Short mmCIF file of C-alpha atoms and ligand atoms in Angstrom, two decimals:
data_model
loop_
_atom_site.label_atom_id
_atom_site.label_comp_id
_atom_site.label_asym_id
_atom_site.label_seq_id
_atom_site.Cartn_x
_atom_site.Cartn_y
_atom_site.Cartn_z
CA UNK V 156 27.22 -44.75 -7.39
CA UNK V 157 30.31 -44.16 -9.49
CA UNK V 158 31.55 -40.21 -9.29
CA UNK V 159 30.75 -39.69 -12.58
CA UNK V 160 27.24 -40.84 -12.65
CA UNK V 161 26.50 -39.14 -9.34
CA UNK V 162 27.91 -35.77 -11.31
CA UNK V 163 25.53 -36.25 -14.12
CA UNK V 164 22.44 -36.05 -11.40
CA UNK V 165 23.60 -33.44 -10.03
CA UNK V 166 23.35 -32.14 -12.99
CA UNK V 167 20.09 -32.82 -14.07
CA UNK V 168 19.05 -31.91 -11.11
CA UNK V 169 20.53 -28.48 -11.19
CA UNK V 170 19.35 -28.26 -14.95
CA UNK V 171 15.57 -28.21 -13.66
CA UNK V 172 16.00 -26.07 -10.42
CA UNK V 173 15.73 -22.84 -12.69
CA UNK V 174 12.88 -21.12 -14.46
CA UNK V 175 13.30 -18.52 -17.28
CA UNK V 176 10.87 -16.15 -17.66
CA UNK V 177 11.41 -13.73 -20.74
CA UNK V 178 10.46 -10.59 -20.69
CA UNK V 179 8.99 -8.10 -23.60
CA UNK V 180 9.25 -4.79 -23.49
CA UNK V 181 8.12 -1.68 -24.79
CA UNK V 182 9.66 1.75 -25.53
CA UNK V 183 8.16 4.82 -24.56
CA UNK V 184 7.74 8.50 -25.79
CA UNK V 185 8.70 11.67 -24.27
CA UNK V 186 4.89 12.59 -24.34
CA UNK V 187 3.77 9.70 -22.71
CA UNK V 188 6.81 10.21 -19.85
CA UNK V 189 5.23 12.61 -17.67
CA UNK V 190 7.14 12.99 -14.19
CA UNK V 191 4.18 14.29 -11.71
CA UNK V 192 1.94 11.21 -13.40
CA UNK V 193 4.55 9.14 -12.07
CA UNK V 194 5.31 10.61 -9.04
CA UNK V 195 1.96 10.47 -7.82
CA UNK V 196 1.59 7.26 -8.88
CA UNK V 197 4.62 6.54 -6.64
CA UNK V 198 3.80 8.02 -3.44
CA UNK V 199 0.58 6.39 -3.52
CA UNK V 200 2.39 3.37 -3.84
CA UNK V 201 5.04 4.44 -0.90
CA UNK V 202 3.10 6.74 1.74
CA UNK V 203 0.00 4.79 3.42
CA UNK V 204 -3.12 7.03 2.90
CA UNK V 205 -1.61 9.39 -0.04
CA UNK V 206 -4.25 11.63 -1.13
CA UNK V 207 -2.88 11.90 -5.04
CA UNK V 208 -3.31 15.22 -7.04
CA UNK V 209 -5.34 14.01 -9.57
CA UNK V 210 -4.33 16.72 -12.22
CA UNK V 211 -1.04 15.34 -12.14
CA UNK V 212 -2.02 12.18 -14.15
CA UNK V 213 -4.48 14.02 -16.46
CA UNK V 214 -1.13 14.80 -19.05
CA UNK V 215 0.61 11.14 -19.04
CA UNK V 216 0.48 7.87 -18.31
CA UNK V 217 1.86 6.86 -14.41
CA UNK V 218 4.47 5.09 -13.93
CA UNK V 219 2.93 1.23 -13.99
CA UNK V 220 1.66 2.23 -17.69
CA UNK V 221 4.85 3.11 -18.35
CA UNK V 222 6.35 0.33 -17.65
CA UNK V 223 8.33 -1.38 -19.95
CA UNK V 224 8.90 -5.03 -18.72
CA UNK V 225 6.21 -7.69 -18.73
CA UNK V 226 6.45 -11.38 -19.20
CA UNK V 227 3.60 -14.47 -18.89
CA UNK V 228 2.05 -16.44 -16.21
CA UNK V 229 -0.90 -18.54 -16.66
CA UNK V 230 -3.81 -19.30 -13.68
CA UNK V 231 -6.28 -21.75 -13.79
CA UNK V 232 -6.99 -25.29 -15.52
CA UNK V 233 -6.59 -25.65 -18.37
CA UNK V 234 -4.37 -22.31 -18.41
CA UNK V 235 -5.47 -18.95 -19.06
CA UNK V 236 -2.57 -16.81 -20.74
CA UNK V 237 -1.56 -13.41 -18.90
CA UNK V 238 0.75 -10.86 -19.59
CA UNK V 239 1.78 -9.09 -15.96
CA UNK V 240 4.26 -6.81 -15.07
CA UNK V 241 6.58 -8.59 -12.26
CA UNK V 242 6.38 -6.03 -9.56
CA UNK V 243 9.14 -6.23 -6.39
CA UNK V 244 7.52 -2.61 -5.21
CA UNK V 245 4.08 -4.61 -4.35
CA UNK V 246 2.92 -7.94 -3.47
CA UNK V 247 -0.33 -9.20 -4.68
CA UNK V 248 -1.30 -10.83 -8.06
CA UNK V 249 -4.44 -9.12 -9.88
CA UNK V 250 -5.72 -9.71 -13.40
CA UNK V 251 -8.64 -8.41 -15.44
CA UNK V 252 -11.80 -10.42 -14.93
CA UNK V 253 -14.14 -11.93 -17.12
CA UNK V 254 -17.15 -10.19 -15.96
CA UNK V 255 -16.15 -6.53 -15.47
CA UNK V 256 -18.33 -4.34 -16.62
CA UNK V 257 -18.57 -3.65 -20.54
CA UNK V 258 -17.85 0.10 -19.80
CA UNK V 259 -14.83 -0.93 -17.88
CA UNK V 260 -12.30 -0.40 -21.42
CA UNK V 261 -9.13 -1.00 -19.27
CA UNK V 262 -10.45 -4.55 -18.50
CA UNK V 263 -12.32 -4.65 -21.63
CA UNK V 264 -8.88 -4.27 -23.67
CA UNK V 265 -6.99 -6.88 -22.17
CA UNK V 266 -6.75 -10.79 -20.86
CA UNK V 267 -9.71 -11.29 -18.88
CA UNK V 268 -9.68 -14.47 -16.22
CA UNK V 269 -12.66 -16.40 -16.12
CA UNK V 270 -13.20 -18.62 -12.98
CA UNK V 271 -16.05 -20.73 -14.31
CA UNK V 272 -13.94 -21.77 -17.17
CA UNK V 273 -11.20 -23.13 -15.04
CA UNK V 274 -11.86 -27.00 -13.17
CA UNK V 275 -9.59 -25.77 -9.91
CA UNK V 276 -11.19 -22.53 -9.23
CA UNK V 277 -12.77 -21.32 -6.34
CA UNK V 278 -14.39 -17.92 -5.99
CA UNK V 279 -14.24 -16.81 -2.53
CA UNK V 280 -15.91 -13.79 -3.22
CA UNK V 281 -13.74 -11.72 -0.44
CA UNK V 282 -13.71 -7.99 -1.55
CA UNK V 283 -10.38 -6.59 -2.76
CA UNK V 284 -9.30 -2.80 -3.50
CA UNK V 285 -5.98 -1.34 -4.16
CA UNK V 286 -5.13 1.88 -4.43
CA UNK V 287 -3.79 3.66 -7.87
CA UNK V 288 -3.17 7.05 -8.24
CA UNK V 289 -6.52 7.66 -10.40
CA UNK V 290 -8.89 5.67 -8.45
CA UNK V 291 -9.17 2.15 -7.26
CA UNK V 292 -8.50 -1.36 -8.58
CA UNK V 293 -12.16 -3.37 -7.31
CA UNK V 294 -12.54 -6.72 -7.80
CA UNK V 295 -12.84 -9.92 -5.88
CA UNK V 296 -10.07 -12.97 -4.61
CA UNK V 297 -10.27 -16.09 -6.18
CA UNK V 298 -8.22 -19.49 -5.66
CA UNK V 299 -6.38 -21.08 -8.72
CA UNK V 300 -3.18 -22.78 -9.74
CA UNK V 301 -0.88 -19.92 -10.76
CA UNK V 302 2.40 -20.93 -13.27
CA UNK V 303 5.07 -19.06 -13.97
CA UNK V 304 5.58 -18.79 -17.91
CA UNK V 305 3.92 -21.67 -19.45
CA UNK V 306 5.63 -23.81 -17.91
CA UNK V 307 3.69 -26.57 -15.79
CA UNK V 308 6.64 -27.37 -13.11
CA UNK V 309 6.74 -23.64 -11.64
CA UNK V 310 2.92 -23.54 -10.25
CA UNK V 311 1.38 -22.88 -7.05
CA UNK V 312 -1.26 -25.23 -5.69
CA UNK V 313 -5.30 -24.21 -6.46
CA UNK V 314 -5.05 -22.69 -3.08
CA UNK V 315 -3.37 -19.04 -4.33
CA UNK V 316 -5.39 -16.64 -4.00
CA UNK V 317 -5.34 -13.64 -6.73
CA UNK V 318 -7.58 -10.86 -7.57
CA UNK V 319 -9.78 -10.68 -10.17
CA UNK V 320 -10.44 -6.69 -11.21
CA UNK V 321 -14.43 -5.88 -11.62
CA UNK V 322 -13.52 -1.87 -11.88
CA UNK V 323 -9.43 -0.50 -12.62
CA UNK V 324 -9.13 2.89 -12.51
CA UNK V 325 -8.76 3.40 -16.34
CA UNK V 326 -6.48 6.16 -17.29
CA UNK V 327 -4.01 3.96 -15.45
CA UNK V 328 -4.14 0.59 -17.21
CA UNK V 329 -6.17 0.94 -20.40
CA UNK V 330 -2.55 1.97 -22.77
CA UNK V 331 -1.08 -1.03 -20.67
CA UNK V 332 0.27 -3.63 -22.74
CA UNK V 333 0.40 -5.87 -19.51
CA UNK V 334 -2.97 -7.49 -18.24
CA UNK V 335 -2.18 -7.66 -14.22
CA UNK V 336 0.61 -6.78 -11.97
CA UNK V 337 2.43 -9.65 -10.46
CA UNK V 338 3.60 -8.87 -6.61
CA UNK V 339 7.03 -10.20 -5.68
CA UNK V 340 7.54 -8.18 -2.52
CA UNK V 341 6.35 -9.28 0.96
CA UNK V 342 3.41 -10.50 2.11
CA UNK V 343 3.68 -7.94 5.47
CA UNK V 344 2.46 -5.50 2.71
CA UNK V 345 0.04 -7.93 1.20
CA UNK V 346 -3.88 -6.22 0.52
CA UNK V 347 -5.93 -8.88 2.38
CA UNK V 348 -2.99 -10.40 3.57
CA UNK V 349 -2.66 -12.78 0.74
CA UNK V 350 0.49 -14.63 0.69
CA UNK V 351 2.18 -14.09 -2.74
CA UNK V 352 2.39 -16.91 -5.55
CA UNK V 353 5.96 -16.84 -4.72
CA UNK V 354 5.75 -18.47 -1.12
CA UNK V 355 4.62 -21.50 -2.92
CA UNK V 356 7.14 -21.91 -5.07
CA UNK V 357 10.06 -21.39 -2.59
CA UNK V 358 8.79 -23.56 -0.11
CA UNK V 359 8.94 -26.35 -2.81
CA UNK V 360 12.59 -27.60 -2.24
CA UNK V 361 12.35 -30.25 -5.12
CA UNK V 362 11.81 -27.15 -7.91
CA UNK V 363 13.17 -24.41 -5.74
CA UNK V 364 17.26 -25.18 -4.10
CA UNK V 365 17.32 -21.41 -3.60
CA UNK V 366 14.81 -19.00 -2.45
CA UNK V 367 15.60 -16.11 -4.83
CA UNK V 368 14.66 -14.71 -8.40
CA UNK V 369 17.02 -12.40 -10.23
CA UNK V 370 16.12 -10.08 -12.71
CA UNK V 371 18.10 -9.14 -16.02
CA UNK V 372 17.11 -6.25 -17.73
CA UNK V 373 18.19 -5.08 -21.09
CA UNK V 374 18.51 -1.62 -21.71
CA UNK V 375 18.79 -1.57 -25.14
CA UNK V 376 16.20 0.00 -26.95
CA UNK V 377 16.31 -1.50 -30.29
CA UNK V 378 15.95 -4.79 -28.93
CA UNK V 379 12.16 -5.12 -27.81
CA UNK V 380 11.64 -8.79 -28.41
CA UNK V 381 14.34 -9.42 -26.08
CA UNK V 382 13.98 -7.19 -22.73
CA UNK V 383 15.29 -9.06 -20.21
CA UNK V 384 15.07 -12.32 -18.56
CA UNK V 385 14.06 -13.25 -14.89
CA UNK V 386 15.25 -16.46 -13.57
CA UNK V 387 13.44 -18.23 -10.34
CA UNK V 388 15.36 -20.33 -8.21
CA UNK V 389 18.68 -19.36 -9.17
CA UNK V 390 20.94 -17.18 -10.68
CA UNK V 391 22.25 -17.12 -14.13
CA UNK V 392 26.09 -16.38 -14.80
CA UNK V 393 25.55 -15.74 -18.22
CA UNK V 394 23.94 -12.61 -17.74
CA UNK V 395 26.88 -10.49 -15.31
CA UNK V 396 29.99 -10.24 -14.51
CA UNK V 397 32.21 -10.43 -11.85
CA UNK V 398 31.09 -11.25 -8.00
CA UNK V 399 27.39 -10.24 -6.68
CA UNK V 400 27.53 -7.41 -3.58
CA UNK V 401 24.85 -8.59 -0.96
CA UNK V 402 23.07 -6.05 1.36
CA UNK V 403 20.87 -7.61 3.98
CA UNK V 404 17.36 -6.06 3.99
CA UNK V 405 16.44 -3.63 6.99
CA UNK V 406 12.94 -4.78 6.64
CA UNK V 407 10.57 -7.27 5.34
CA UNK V 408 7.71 -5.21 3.76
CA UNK V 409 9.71 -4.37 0.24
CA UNK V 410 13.15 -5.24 -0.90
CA UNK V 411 14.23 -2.20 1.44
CA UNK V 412 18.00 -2.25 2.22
CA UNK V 413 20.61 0.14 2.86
CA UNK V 414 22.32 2.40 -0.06
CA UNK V 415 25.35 2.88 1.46
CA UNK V 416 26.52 6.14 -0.37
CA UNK V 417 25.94 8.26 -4.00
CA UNK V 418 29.19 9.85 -5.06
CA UNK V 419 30.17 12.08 -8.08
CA UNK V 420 33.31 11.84 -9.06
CA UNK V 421 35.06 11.62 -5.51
CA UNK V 422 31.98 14.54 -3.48
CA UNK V 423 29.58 12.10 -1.64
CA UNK V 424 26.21 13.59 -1.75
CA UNK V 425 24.68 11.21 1.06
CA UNK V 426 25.27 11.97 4.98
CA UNK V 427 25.62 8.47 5.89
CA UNK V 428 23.40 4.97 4.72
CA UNK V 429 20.11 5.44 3.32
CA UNK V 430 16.78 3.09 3.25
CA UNK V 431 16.47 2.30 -0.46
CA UNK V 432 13.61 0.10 -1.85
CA UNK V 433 14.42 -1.77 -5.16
CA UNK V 434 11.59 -1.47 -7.47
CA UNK V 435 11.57 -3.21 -10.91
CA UNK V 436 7.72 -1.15 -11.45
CA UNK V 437 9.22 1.69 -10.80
CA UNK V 438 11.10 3.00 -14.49
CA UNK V 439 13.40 5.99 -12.78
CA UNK V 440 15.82 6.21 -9.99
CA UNK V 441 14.19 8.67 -7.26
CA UNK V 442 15.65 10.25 -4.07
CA UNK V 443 15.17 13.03 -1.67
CA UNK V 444 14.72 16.06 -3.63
CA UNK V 445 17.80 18.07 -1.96
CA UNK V 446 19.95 15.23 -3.03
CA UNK V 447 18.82 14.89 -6.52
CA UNK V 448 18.59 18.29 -7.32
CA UNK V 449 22.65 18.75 -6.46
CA UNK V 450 23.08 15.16 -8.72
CA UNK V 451 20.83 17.04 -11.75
CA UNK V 452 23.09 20.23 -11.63
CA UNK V 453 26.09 18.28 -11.48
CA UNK V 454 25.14 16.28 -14.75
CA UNK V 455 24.17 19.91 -16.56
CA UNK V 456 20.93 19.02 -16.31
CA UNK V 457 18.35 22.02 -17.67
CA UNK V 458 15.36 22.29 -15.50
CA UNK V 459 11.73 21.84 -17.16
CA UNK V 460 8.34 21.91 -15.71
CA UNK V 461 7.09 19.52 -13.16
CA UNK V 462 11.21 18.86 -12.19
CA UNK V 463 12.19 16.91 -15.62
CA UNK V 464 15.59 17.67 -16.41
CA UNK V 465 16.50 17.77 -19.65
CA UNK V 466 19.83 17.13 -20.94
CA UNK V 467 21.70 17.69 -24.37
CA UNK V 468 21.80 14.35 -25.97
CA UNK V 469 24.89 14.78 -27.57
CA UNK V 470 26.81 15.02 -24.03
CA UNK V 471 25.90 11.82 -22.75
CA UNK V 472 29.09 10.07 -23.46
CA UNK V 473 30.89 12.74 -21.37
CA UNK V 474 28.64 12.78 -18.48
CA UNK V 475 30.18 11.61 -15.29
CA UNK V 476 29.97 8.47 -13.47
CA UNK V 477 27.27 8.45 -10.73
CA UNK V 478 28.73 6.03 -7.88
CA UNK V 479 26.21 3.83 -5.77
CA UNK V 480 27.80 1.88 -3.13
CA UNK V 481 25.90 -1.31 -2.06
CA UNK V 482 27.42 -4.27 -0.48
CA UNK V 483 31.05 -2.69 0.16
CA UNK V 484 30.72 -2.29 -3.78
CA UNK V 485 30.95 0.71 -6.09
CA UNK V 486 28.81 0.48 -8.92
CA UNK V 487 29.22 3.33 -11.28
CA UNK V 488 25.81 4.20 -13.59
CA UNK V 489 27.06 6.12 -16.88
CA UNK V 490 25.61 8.75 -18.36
CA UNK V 491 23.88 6.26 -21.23
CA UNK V 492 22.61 4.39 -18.34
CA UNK V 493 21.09 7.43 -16.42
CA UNK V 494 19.53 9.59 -19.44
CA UNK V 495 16.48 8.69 -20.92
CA UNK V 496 16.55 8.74 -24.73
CA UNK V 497 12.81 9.58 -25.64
CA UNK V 498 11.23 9.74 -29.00
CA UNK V 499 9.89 12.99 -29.45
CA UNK V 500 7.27 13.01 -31.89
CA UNK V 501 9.40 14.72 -34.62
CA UNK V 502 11.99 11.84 -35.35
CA UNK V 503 14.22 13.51 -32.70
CA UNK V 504 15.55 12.41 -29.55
CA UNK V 505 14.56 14.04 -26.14
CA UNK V 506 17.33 13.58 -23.70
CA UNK V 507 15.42 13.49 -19.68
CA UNK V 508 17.41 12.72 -16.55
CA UNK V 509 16.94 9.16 -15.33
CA UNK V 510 16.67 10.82 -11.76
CA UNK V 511 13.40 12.14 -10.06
CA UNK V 512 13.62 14.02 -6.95
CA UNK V 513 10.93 12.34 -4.42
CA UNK V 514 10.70 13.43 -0.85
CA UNK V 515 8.88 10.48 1.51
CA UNK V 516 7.94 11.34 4.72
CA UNK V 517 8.29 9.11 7.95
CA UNK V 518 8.32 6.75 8.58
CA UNK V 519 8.54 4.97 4.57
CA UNK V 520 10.88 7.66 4.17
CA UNK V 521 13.32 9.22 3.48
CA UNK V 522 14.37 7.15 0.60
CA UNK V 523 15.63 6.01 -1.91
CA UNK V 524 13.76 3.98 -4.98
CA UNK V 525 16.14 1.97 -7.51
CA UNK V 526 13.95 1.44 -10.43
CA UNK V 527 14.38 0.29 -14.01
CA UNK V 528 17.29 3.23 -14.11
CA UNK V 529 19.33 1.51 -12.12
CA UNK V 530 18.01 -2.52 -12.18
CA UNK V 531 18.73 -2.03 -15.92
CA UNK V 532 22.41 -1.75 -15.93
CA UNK V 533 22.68 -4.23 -12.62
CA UNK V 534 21.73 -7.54 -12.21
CA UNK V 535 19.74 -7.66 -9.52
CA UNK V 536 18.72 -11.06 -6.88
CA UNK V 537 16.16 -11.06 -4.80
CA UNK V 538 17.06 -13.34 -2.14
CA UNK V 539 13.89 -14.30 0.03
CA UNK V 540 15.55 -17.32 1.75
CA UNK V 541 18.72 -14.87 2.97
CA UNK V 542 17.03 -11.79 3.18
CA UNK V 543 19.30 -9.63 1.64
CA UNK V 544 19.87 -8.13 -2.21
CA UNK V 545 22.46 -8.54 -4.38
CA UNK V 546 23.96 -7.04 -7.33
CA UNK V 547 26.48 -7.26 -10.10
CA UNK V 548 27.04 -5.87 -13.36
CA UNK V 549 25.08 -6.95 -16.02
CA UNK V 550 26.19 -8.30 -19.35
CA UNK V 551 24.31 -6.90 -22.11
CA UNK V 552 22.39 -9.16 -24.28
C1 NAG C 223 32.82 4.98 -15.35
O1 NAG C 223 32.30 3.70 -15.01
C2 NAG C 223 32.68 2.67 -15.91
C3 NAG C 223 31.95 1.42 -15.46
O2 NAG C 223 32.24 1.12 -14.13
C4 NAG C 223 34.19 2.53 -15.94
O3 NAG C 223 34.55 1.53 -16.85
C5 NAG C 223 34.81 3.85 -16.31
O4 NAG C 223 36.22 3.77 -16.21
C6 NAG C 223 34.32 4.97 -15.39
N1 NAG C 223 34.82 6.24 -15.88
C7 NAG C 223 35.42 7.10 -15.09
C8 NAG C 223 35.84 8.38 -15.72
O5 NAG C 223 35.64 6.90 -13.89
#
């Protein structure tokens, strides 16, 4: 085989190692953004056995309706379409199901899967339940062929198991304009110890060179159609810049590694590395509460209820740099990138901190959750086959 033509393989070969998955998005308002929804919401997600305050989700959504990016899958054959929201902070795959109850409006209002309908499905009928701040997520696991966008190279086998929801706990998902969440952390935190839909598709060397997915978020909020992008399988230059920063992960339940310091403007606001958990359902960027609330007064931040900061919109360009360091990298979040810009109702802007203070107790915690906030302005790769993290900047779109 001459050079050349040997190139040209390696080419095509390279060519179909990646899968694109695009995302949508949707915006949010500042009366839908309610932070004790969210944090309850989170540390049920974070501490095992949370009891959640209930009246804390009674004034907005939590966080996973919230959330803003959501692409397609499709199970079964032939496929049934699904909208999920691609979850690192979890790691099992759950959509409606066709025979929840007709009272059940969150899974009345969305994609339902039907197993019946589908020639490589097998109902196990295994119980499943997952915990959400308002209640629990019932249903049962089922075996199908699960593929990535609707594409027909980047499936699983009709072995995966998913669950398919008989009862969700409605104030949670009914406003959700995703179907199911899609787990893409590890399966040491799998409910029922499923393995995840990803384990299939990494140990498939012919599709799969690299066992990683990266995720490219766009922050811009004109630009719905277009919210981000993840790629499986590789990464995609096109969407950062200069080198990524790897951090090896401290653990394989999440994507938990260390955050090796915050810094304002020179003051370091960390004692020492932190456990952080990288979270693309997770829209803000939490930390212990002590820390955060020195990072809120720092940015002039004006405390509200429930421990929203608020900040005048009009300062954001001169708000300082907040530095992460990850990798032996600095990577510096501006004030555009930090501040939520929320509709508010009146055809105004409502300027809220991007940071929640969160305090996790031992031994999840303390730590540190880099959500949406911070995935947003950095390309982030997942890499399962390396165990580590790594960022860049991104490019925006
Ligand atoms: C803030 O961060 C951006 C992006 O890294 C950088 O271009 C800019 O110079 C920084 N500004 C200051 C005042 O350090």
């Amino acid at each position: 085989m001459t050079g050349r033509v040997f190139l040209l393989l390696a080419l095509v070969a390279v060519a179909t190692a990646i899968q694109r998955i695009k995302l949508e998005k949707r915006t949010y308002t500042r009366e839908q953004y309610k932070f004790p929804a969210i944090q309850e919401h989170l540390k049920t997600k974070y501490i095992k056995d949370y009891v959640p305050n209930n009246d804390a989700f009674n004034e907005g959504l939590s966080d996973y309706s919230n959330a803003q990016y959501y692409g397609p899958i499709t199970i079964g054959t032939p496929p049934q379409n699904f909208q999920v929201l691609f979850d690192t902070g979890s790691s099992n795959l759950w959509v409606p199901c066709a025979n929840c109850p007709f009272g059940d409006i969150a899974c009345r209002m969305h994609n339902r899967f039907d197993c019946k309908k589908s020639s490589t499905c097998t109902a196990t009928g295994a119980a499943f339940e997952i915990q959400y701040g308002t209640g629990s997520m019932k249903g049962t696991v089922d075996n199908d062929v699960v593929c990535f966008s609707h594409d027909t190279t980047f499936c699983t086998d009709k072995t995966q198991g998913l669950a398919c929801a008989t009862s969700e706990p409605g104030i949670t998902f009914v406003a959700a304009k995703f179907d199911g969440i899609f787990g893409m952390g590890w399966d040491t935190i799998s409910v029922n110890k499923i393995a995840q839909p990803m384990d299939q598709i990494f140990a498939n060397s012919a599709i799969c060179p690299n066992q990683l997915f990266a995720f490219w978020l766009s922050r811009d909020a004109n630009d719905i159609a277009n919210g981000g992008e993840i790629t499986l399988c590789d990464t995609d230059s096109n969407h950062y810049s200069g080198n990524i920063a790897w951090e090896p992960l401290v653990s394989e339940d999440y994507w938990r590694i260390k955050l090796g310091a915050v810094s304002i403007q020179g003051t370091t606001y960390t004692n020492g590395p932190m456990d952080s958990i990288v979270d693309t359902g997770t829209s803000l960027l939490t930390g212990p509460s002590d820390i955060i609330k020195k990072i809120q007064h720092k940015i002039g931040g004006i405390p509200l209820l429930n421990g929203e900061y608020e900040v005048v919109c009009s300062k954001i360009p001169s708000l300082p740099n907040i530095t992460f360091t990850l990798g032996g990298q600095d990577f510096n979040l501006q004030g555009k990138d930090y501040i939520l810009q929320l509709s508010n109702g009146n055809g105004g802007m409502t300027c809220l901190s991007g940071f929640m203070g969160m305090d996790i107790p031992a031994p999840a915690g303390p730590l540190w959750i880099l959500g949406d906030v911070f995935i947003g302005r950095f390309y982030s790769v997942f890499d399962h086959g390396n165990k580590r993290v790594g960022f860049a900047t991104s490019k925006s779109a």
